[in-house]
Structure formats: C-alpha cells, structure tokens
C-alpha cells in the first residue's frame, strides 16, 4: 500500500542505487524514460542528482518545466523499464505518448501533480535546482525532493526491508542490456568485532 | 581472479549502484571510507560522480592529491565497510591509519599506485576533474576513470554476472545502518512483447 515517506528519509529510497523511471511533463506533453544513473547528494534538504542526456525528450521537458519525478520499478516492470529506456517519446507521432503506447496507469503526484507510475515501489517528486554548468558538462541534474512515497510492504519506518515474502516489490538495478539485478538478499554489517 | 576492464566498460561496474570504498592518499597519509553515493555520468570518457562530505579526511586528501580510487566490497567485507564508514581516519593518532587498524591488505593500483583493497570484486582509479562549485554546493566530486579492474568470476566481457556459484563476489548496496542488499537475483527485460 502506498504511504507517504518523511522527506528526511527520502534519500534512503535511492541510497542503494536502484534504476528509476523519470517522469516529466510540460505544456500538455509528458514522457517517461529509464535512468540507471542517480544518487542522493544531501539528506536535509533532500537532494538527488540524476544523469539525463541533454539530447533526450526528457531533458527538454525537464528543463522547460523545472520539475520531474522518479518512480522505482519492480521486477514485473522489467520489460517496461527496458522498453521506455530504449525509445524516445519524441519519435511518437500518432498523438499518443509512451504512457498510452505501453498502457501505463498513473496517479497524480501529491505536490507537483506529475503522472506517477502505478505498481512501482517508491515515488519521488522533485524540483530542479538550476545548475546549467553541471547539466551542460555532465548531463547531471540536481533536484530537491518535494514529495516521497513508498509501498509499505517493502519500505517502512525509513528503511527498505527486502524479504522473500515481498519479492514482487524489490527494486531493479540495471546491469546493461535489459538485465536487472534484484537486491533480494541482505547482509548486516557489525561495528564491533565479534 | 583480478583482470583489467576496458575503460569503455568502466561505467558498467557502478551502473547498478554498489556501495564503494573510497581510497585516498596524499603526502604519506592514506585513508579509506565507505561511500554509498556514486554514479556514472559518462561512458566515454568514463566519468563518475561521487559524494564526499567536504568535512571528511577523505575529502581533504582527495582535493590535495587530485586522485582517488573506488573499490567495490563483497559480502564478507560488510563489517569492514560499515566500520570504515563509521569512523574518521583523522581520529587515529597512534601513527597508524584505518588500513593498519583493520588489517586491510592492499595492492598498488596500476596507473596511480593507490592502495587498493584486496578481496573486493572491482577496482577503479580516478583523477579528479576540478569542479569547485559542485564540490562546495553538493559535495559532488567528478572524476575520470584511468584504470579499471574486476574479478572475472563475477564481471567479464563488460558485464556483471551474479549467480549462486559466485555469490561471495557480489556487490553490496547500502540500505542504512550497516544493512547491505546483495543483488543476487537477476531478471531479464525484453524489448518485444511476448
């Protein structure tokens, strides 16, 4: 079940390196693309950096609107993630978009109203922090998280809990060529020597 | 067995969001710290961004030397990773450093000679790309990879292969509080509908 996540815990959602779907919308046009390259850069305020190739339709909509969202897909969405990461929304000319082409159900983000993807395990809305040099030189966009939500079957009390009984809501981590690793095993480090 | 990785494949090593050990060395002082926050930003030339709190000893040595290394720890190194991420090398005053304190065996990096951690599954040496604004505002350091190596039991031909029979060399993905997810399951996305 989708639940709000405290903004102070938002960085935890992407701390372990999941692949995300990036959502953008501007002036009646919207897009969804896969992005493997993102990371938190600050806990408070919660800030995230994400790499968005400046040639992409996503980059165009992101820079024009100043906002974007990250949705974390689950194993059942591996095909979808690979597909939306392998085509450009700019190439769809039949009046539809990638959401329509792939039958992607959405709900409105609570703060920015961006079309978030149903069935993911976590969702973040972000406002772009304008950093033209990083965007130009490294395709690196900085954003501040303004809403965070997660499925409480797999993320609760500020922590992921990856277990056999919630495997359908684990995150995806792109290895290349559409192969995604799933973090289904957990090891606990200890500070004191045993 | 440790093998060189083509620089064009270096970004693949961190594409899936592993936690890394950051190695720094300057003027006879060296340090190792854990960093969960890194990402590739470019394939060619191979460039990576990593978040290093500017208050840390690692940041001091990195900025002074202009170089650093990333080593990817494996499950047997979860305790070590949690420990070196929970203490500062600046606080060790007995003439030793974290390597000595934790009995960390090292070998010299092939290009920069940095002390790389034995027993990891991948190793990268990087030269800092000076970006004072990103470093100051976001603790975000950009680096260019100048050497890459990986254990060929788990990474070969430019790809990770996470299987049951090579589980001891899987990567760690920090969830918080010393808990690390291990990407031990793989799902393959398909481009064409079944």
Short mmCIF file of C-alpha atoms in Angstrom, two decimals:
data_model
loop_
_atom_site.label_atom_id
_atom_site.label_comp_id
_atom_site.label_asym_id
_atom_site.label_seq_id
_atom_site.Cartn_x
_atom_site.Cartn_y
_atom_site.Cartn_z
CA UNK A 1 0.00 0.00 0.00
CA UNK A 2 1.31 3.45 -0.96
CA UNK A 3 2.25 5.58 2.04
CA UNK A 4 3.96 8.95 2.45
CA UNK A 5 7.66 8.89 3.33
CA UNK A 6 9.12 11.65 5.50
CA UNK A 7 11.30 13.92 3.38
CA UNK A 8 14.16 13.32 5.83
CA UNK A 9 14.05 9.66 4.74
CA UNK A 10 13.78 10.34 1.01
CA UNK A 11 17.47 9.74 0.30
CA UNK A 12 17.11 6.22 1.70
CA UNK A 13 14.82 5.37 -1.20
CA UNK A 14 17.69 5.68 -3.70
CA UNK A 15 20.65 5.05 -1.37
CA UNK A 16 21.18 1.53 -2.75
CA UNK A 17 21.33 2.52 -6.40
CA UNK A 18 18.02 1.47 -7.97
CA UNK A 19 17.12 2.16 -11.57
CA UNK A 20 14.33 4.73 -11.83
CA UNK A 21 11.67 5.80 -14.29
CA UNK A 22 11.98 9.54 -14.82
CA UNK A 23 8.68 11.31 -15.39
CA UNK A 24 8.43 14.74 -17.00
CA UNK A 25 5.53 16.87 -18.14
CA UNK A 26 5.33 20.28 -19.76
CA UNK A 27 2.57 22.15 -21.55
CA UNK A 28 0.42 19.08 -22.11
CA UNK A 29 3.27 16.83 -23.17
CA UNK A 30 4.58 14.11 -20.85
CA UNK A 31 7.26 11.47 -21.00
CA UNK A 32 8.74 8.53 -19.14
CA UNK A 33 12.32 7.29 -19.51
CA UNK A 34 14.51 4.84 -17.61
CA UNK A 35 17.54 6.16 -15.77
CA UNK A 36 20.08 3.98 -14.03
CA UNK A 37 22.30 6.88 -13.02
CA UNK A 38 21.12 8.75 -9.95
CA UNK A 39 22.27 9.27 -6.38
CA UNK A 40 21.38 11.25 -3.28
CA UNK A 41 23.66 14.21 -2.63
CA UNK A 42 22.16 15.54 0.63
CA UNK A 43 19.86 14.28 3.40
CA UNK A 44 18.48 17.65 4.54
CA UNK A 45 17.26 19.27 2.42
CA UNK A 46 16.73 16.02 0.48
CA UNK A 47 18.56 16.41 -2.80
CA UNK A 48 19.26 13.97 -5.60
CA UNK A 49 21.44 14.11 -8.69
CA UNK A 50 20.36 12.31 -11.84
CA UNK A 51 22.01 11.99 -15.23
CA UNK A 52 19.74 12.96 -18.12
CA UNK A 53 21.31 13.10 -21.55
CA UNK A 54 20.70 16.63 -22.80
CA UNK A 55 19.64 15.32 -26.22
CA UNK A 56 16.64 13.49 -24.78
CA UNK A 57 12.98 14.49 -24.82
CA UNK A 58 13.03 14.04 -21.04
CA UNK A 59 15.75 16.67 -20.75
CA UNK A 60 13.73 19.07 -22.91
CA UNK A 61 10.60 18.67 -20.79
CA UNK A 62 12.55 18.73 -17.52
CA UNK A 63 14.38 21.95 -18.28
CA UNK A 64 11.24 23.60 -19.63
CA UNK A 65 9.11 22.70 -16.61
CA UNK A 66 11.73 22.74 -13.84
CA UNK A 67 10.35 19.57 -12.31
CA UNK A 68 10.49 15.82 -12.58
CA UNK A 69 9.62 12.63 -10.73
CA UNK A 70 11.40 9.35 -10.07
CA UNK A 71 9.41 6.12 -9.79
CA UNK A 72 11.20 2.91 -8.77
CA UNK A 73 10.07 -0.05 -10.87
CA UNK A 74 9.72 -3.62 -9.61
CA UNK A 75 10.61 -6.96 -11.25
CA UNK A 76 7.23 -7.27 -13.03
CA UNK A 77 8.08 -3.94 -14.72
CA UNK A 78 11.47 -5.05 -16.10
CA UNK A 79 10.17 -5.25 -19.68
CA UNK A 80 8.50 -1.85 -19.38
CA UNK A 81 11.63 -0.30 -17.89
CA UNK A 82 13.83 -1.68 -20.66
CA UNK A 83 11.36 -0.52 -23.34
CA UNK A 84 10.85 3.06 -22.16
CA UNK A 85 14.64 3.27 -21.81
CA UNK A 86 15.11 2.17 -25.44
CA UNK A 87 12.86 4.56 -27.33
CA UNK A 88 12.26 8.30 -27.44
CA UNK A 89 8.93 9.93 -26.72
CA UNK A 90 9.93 12.42 -29.39
CA UNK A 91 9.51 9.69 -32.03
CA UNK A 92 5.85 9.01 -31.22
CA UNK A 93 3.77 10.95 -33.73
CA UNK A 94 0.32 9.39 -33.55
CA UNK A 95 -0.99 11.77 -30.92
CA UNK A 96 -0.10 9.34 -28.17
CA UNK A 97 2.89 9.15 -25.87
CA UNK A 98 4.82 6.38 -24.13
CA UNK A 99 2.18 6.14 -21.41
CA UNK A 100 -0.50 5.40 -23.99
CA UNK A 101 1.73 3.15 -26.10
CA UNK A 102 2.58 0.93 -23.13
CA UNK A 103 -0.73 1.22 -21.28
CA UNK A 104 0.94 2.75 -18.24
CA UNK A 105 -1.54 3.55 -15.47
CA UNK A 106 -0.70 6.66 -13.47
CA UNK A 107 -1.81 8.63 -10.45
CA UNK A 108 -1.15 12.30 -9.72
CA UNK A 109 1.85 13.15 -7.55
CA UNK A 110 0.70 14.76 -4.30
CA UNK A 111 2.71 18.01 -4.59
CA UNK A 112 3.51 18.59 -8.26
CA UNK A 113 0.74 16.54 -9.83
CA UNK A 114 3.15 14.68 -12.10
CA UNK A 115 1.84 11.41 -13.60
CA UNK A 116 3.42 8.74 -11.37
CA UNK A 117 3.51 5.10 -12.47
CA UNK A 118 1.19 2.68 -10.70
CA UNK A 119 2.72 -0.55 -9.44
CA UNK A 120 6.16 0.84 -8.62
CA UNK A 121 7.55 0.52 -5.08
CA UNK A 122 8.52 4.16 -4.48
CA UNK A 123 7.82 7.59 -5.95
CA UNK A 124 9.54 10.95 -5.56
CA UNK A 125 8.66 14.35 -6.99
CA UNK A 126 11.50 16.85 -7.40
CA UNK A 127 12.03 20.46 -8.30
CA UNK A 128 15.06 21.14 -10.44
CA UNK A 129 17.86 23.15 -8.87
CA UNK A 130 19.20 25.16 -11.78
CA UNK A 131 22.84 24.23 -12.33
CA UNK A 132 23.46 24.95 -16.00
CA UNK A 133 27.15 24.04 -15.89
CA UNK A 134 26.65 20.56 -14.39
CA UNK A 135 23.73 19.98 -16.76
CA UNK A 136 25.79 21.03 -19.75
CA UNK A 137 29.13 19.44 -18.89
CA UNK A 138 27.98 16.21 -17.18
CA UNK A 139 24.27 15.84 -18.03
CA UNK A 140 23.87 15.97 -14.26
CA UNK A 141 20.65 17.50 -12.98
CA UNK A 142 20.27 18.33 -9.29
CA UNK A 143 16.81 18.25 -7.77
CA UNK A 144 15.19 18.79 -4.40
CA UNK A 145 12.66 16.21 -3.29
CA UNK A 146 9.26 17.75 -2.53
CA UNK A 147 7.25 14.55 -2.09
CA UNK A 148 8.16 10.94 -1.34
CA UNK A 149 6.03 7.84 -1.13
CA UNK A 150 6.73 4.12 -0.92
CA UNK A 151 4.89 0.83 -0.75
CA UNK A 152 4.83 -0.05 2.93
CA UNK A 153 5.13 -3.74 2.17
CA UNK A 154 8.82 -3.10 1.34
CA UNK A 155 9.73 0.31 2.83
CA UNK A 156 8.59 1.38 6.30
CA UNK A 157 9.97 3.49 9.14
CA UNK A 158 12.61 4.95 6.83
CA UNK A 159 14.01 1.57 5.79
CA UNK A 160 13.85 -0.89 2.95
CA UNK A 161 13.13 -4.44 4.05
CA UNK A 162 13.83 -6.90 1.24
CA UNK A 163 12.45 -10.32 2.14
CA UNK A 164 11.26 -13.41 0.28
CA UNK A 165 7.65 -12.60 1.09
CA UNK A 166 7.81 -9.14 -0.52
CA UNK A 167 9.96 -10.04 -3.54
CA UNK A 168 7.43 -8.59 -6.05
CA UNK A 169 8.21 -5.09 -4.68
CA UNK A 170 12.00 -5.22 -4.70
CA UNK A 171 13.91 -2.62 -6.73
CA UNK A 172 15.70 -3.12 -10.07
CA UNK A 173 19.38 -2.33 -10.64
CA UNK A 174 20.40 -2.19 -14.28
CA UNK A 175 23.39 -4.29 -15.30
CA UNK A 176 23.18 -3.45 -19.01
CA UNK A 177 21.23 -4.82 -21.96
CA UNK A 178 17.97 -5.00 -20.04
CA UNK A 179 19.33 -7.32 -17.34
CA UNK A 180 18.41 -6.09 -13.88
CA UNK A 181 19.81 -7.29 -10.58
CA UNK A 182 17.33 -7.53 -7.72
CA UNK A 183 18.62 -6.95 -4.18
CA UNK A 184 16.87 -9.94 -2.71
CA UNK A 185 19.47 -10.88 -0.10
CA UNK A 186 20.56 -8.71 2.83
CA UNK A 187 23.69 -8.90 4.96
CA UNK A 188 24.10 -6.96 8.19
CA UNK A 189 27.45 -5.34 8.91
CA UNK A 190 28.55 -5.14 12.54
CA UNK A 191 30.54 -2.30 14.05
CA UNK A 192 32.14 -4.23 16.91
CA UNK A 193 34.31 -7.27 16.29
CA UNK A 194 32.50 -10.49 17.11
CA UNK B 1 40.97 -13.54 -10.45
CA UNK B 2 41.64 -9.83 -10.96
CA UNK B 3 41.59 -8.77 -14.60
CA UNK B 4 41.77 -5.42 -16.39
CA UNK B 5 38.46 -3.96 -17.57
CA UNK B 6 38.35 -1.85 -20.74
CA UNK B 7 37.83 1.80 -19.82
CA UNK B 8 34.82 1.85 -22.16
CA UNK B 9 33.20 -0.68 -19.80
CA UNK B 10 34.16 1.08 -16.57
CA UNK B 11 30.76 2.71 -16.06
CA UNK B 12 29.17 -0.74 -16.03
CA UNK B 13 31.00 -1.51 -12.80
CA UNK B 14 28.95 1.08 -10.90
CA UNK B 15 25.85 1.20 -13.12
CA UNK B 16 23.77 -0.80 -10.62
CA UNK B 17 24.50 1.41 -7.61
CA UNK B 18 27.00 -0.51 -5.45
CA UNK B 19 28.48 0.90 -2.27
CA UNK B 20 32.20 1.62 -2.70
CA UNK B 21 35.26 2.03 -0.54
CA UNK B 22 36.91 5.34 -1.45
CA UNK B 23 40.68 5.29 -1.23
CA UNK B 24 42.76 8.46 -0.97
CA UNK B 25 46.44 9.11 -0.38
CA UNK B 26 48.49 12.27 -0.11
CA UNK B 27 51.98 13.02 1.16
CA UNK B 28 52.37 9.75 3.01
CA UNK B 29 48.87 9.76 4.51
CA UNK B 30 46.17 7.45 3.24
CA UNK B 31 42.56 6.76 4.06
CA UNK B 32 39.63 4.50 3.24
CA UNK B 33 35.99 5.44 3.70
CA UNK B 34 32.68 3.91 2.61
CA UNK B 35 30.54 5.79 0.11
CA UNK B 36 27.08 4.70 -0.96
CA UNK B 37 26.51 7.72 -3.17
CA UNK B 38 28.15 7.48 -6.59
CA UNK B 39 27.05 7.15 -10.19
CA UNK B 40 28.48 7.15 -13.69
CA UNK B 41 27.92 10.37 -15.62
CA UNK B 42 29.55 9.48 -18.95
CA UNK B 43 30.61 6.34 -20.82
CA UNK B 44 33.35 7.88 -22.96
CA UNK B 45 35.44 9.31 -21.47
CA UNK B 46 34.49 7.20 -18.45
CA UNK B 47 33.44 9.61 -15.74
CA UNK B 48 31.90 9.07 -12.34
CA UNK B 49 30.41 11.41 -9.74
CA UNK B 50 30.76 10.59 -6.06
CA UNK B 51 29.52 12.41 -2.99
CA UNK B 52 32.25 13.10 -0.44
CA UNK B 53 31.32 15.25 2.54
CA UNK B 54 33.73 18.16 2.47
CA UNK B 55 34.33 17.87 6.21
CA UNK B 56 35.88 14.39 5.87
CA UNK B 57 39.52 13.37 5.91
CA UNK B 58 38.85 11.67 2.58
CA UNK B 59 37.81 14.98 1.07
CA UNK B 60 40.95 16.66 2.40
CA UNK B 61 43.25 14.01 0.88
CA UNK B 62 41.26 13.83 -2.36
CA UNK B 63 41.36 17.55 -3.01
CA UNK B 64 45.04 17.77 -2.05
CA UNK B 65 46.10 14.90 -4.31
CA UNK B 66 43.59 15.24 -7.14
CA UNK B 67 43.05 11.49 -7.26
CA UNK B 68 41.07 8.71 -5.65
CA UNK B 69 40.06 5.09 -6.11
CA UNK B 70 36.82 3.15 -5.72
CA UNK B 71 36.90 -0.48 -4.59
CA UNK B 72 33.66 -2.48 -4.55
CA UNK B 73 33.37 -4.60 -1.41
CA UNK B 74 31.78 -8.05 -1.23
CA UNK B 75 29.52 -9.63 1.42
CA UNK B 76 32.45 -10.90 3.51
CA UNK B 77 33.56 -7.25 3.78
CA UNK B 78 30.21 -5.94 5.11
CA UNK B 79 31.60 -5.44 8.64
CA UNK B 80 34.69 -3.70 7.29
CA UNK B 81 32.62 -1.46 5.02
CA UNK B 82 30.32 -0.44 7.87
CA UNK B 83 33.29 0.23 10.17
CA UNK B 84 35.39 2.37 7.83
CA UNK B 85 32.20 4.29 7.07
CA UNK B 86 31.59 4.97 10.76
CA UNK B 87 34.95 6.41 11.87
CA UNK B 88 37.32 9.10 10.66
CA UNK B 89 40.93 8.46 9.75
CA UNK B 90 41.58 11.90 11.21
CA UNK B 91 40.85 10.50 14.69
CA UNK B 92 43.58 7.85 14.56
CA UNK B 93 46.61 9.26 16.37
CA UNK B 94 48.79 6.26 17.13
CA UNK B 95 50.83 6.52 13.96
CA UNK B 96 48.59 4.03 12.21
CA UNK B 97 45.65 4.53 9.85
CA UNK B 98 42.44 2.67 9.06
CA UNK B 99 44.32 0.18 6.90
CA UNK B 100 46.52 -0.81 9.84
CA UNK B 101 43.71 -0.69 12.38
CA UNK B 102 41.56 -3.08 10.37
CA UNK B 103 44.36 -5.19 8.88
CA UNK B 104 43.38 -4.25 5.33
CA UNK B 105 45.62 -5.88 2.73
CA UNK B 106 46.25 -3.74 -0.34
CA UNK B 107 47.88 -3.85 -3.75
CA UNK B 108 49.07 -0.91 -5.84
CA UNK B 109 46.70 0.47 -8.44
CA UNK B 110 48.14 0.00 -11.94
CA UNK B 111 48.06 3.65 -13.06
CA UNK B 112 48.04 5.86 -9.95
CA UNK B 113 49.57 3.42 -7.47
CA UNK B 114 46.79 3.98 -4.94
CA UNK B 115 46.44 1.30 -2.23
CA UNK B 116 43.53 -0.83 -3.47
CA UNK B 117 41.75 -3.24 -1.14
CA UNK B 118 42.38 -6.94 -1.65
CA UNK B 119 39.32 -9.17 -1.79
CA UNK B 120 36.98 -6.67 -3.41
CA UNK B 121 35.25 -7.52 -6.70
CA UNK B 122 36.17 -4.39 -8.70
CA UNK B 123 38.62 -1.51 -8.52
CA UNK B 124 38.76 1.85 -10.29
CA UNK B 125 41.36 4.60 -10.12
CA UNK B 126 40.21 8.14 -10.94
CA UNK B 127 41.63 11.56 -11.47
CA UNK B 128 39.58 14.39 -10.05
CA UNK B 129 38.02 16.80 -12.52
CA UNK B 130 38.15 20.11 -10.70
CA UNK B 131 34.61 21.39 -10.21
CA UNK B 132 34.81 23.60 -7.13
CA UNK B 133 31.18 24.70 -7.30
CA UNK B 134 29.72 21.16 -7.35
CA UNK B 135 32.17 20.11 -4.65
CA UNK B 136 31.23 23.05 -2.46
CA UNK B 137 27.48 23.15 -3.05
CA UNK B 138 26.70 19.43 -3.34
CA UNK B 139 29.79 17.58 -2.01
CA UNK B 140 29.80 16.11 -5.52
CA UNK B 141 33.22 15.24 -6.95
CA UNK B 142 33.57 14.35 -10.62
CA UNK B 143 36.36 12.00 -11.64
CA UNK B 144 37.68 10.39 -14.78
CA UNK B 145 38.47 6.70 -14.63
CA UNK B 146 42.08 5.94 -15.55
CA UNK B 147 42.18 2.27 -14.58
CA UNK B 148 39.54 -0.39 -14.04
CA UNK B 149 39.79 -3.96 -12.89
CA UNK B 150 37.32 -6.61 -11.79
CA UNK B 151 37.27 -10.19 -10.56
CA UNK B 152 36.50 -12.26 -13.63
CA UNK B 153 34.45 -14.72 -11.61
CA UNK B 154 31.70 -12.09 -11.46
CA UNK B 155 32.46 -9.49 -14.17
CA UNK B 156 33.61 -10.47 -17.65
CA UNK B 157 33.18 -9.15 -21.20
CA UNK B 158 31.86 -5.87 -19.87
CA UNK B 159 29.07 -7.46 -17.82
CA UNK B 160 28.30 -8.43 -14.26
CA UNK B 161 27.05 -11.97 -13.93
CA UNK B 162 25.50 -12.54 -10.49
CA UNK B 163 24.89 -16.24 -9.94
CA UNK B 164 24.57 -18.58 -6.98
CA UNK B 165 28.01 -20.05 -7.64
CA UNK B 166 29.75 -16.67 -7.43
CA UNK B 167 27.75 -15.19 -4.53
CA UNK B 168 30.91 -14.39 -2.48
CA UNK B 169 31.83 -11.76 -5.11
CA UNK B 170 28.52 -9.96 -5.40
CA UNK B 171 28.37 -6.24 -4.68
CA UNK B 172 26.92 -4.51 -1.60
CA UNK B 173 24.20 -1.85 -1.72
CA UNK B 174 23.76 0.10 1.48
CA UNK B 175 20.24 0.31 2.89
CA UNK B 176 21.22 2.24 6.03
CA UNK B 177 22.53 1.25 9.46
CA UNK B 178 25.05 -1.23 8.09
CA UNK B 179 22.45 -3.35 6.30
CA UNK B 180 23.50 -4.11 2.74
CA UNK B 181 21.36 -5.56 -0.01
CA UNK B 182 23.08 -8.02 -2.32
CA UNK B 183 21.89 -8.23 -5.96
CA UNK B 184 21.79 -11.98 -6.04
CA UNK B 185 18.80 -12.37 -8.35
CA UNK B 186 18.64 -11.22 -11.97
CA UNK B 187 15.63 -10.57 -14.20
CA UNK B 188 15.92 -10.04 -17.94
CA UNK B 189 13.79 -7.35 -19.54
CA UNK B 190 12.55 -7.97 -23.11
CA UNK B 191 12.09 -5.30 -25.75
CA UNK B 192 9.45 -7.07 -27.82
CA UNK B 193 6.14 -8.13 -26.37
CA UNK B 194 5.99 -11.90 -25.77
#
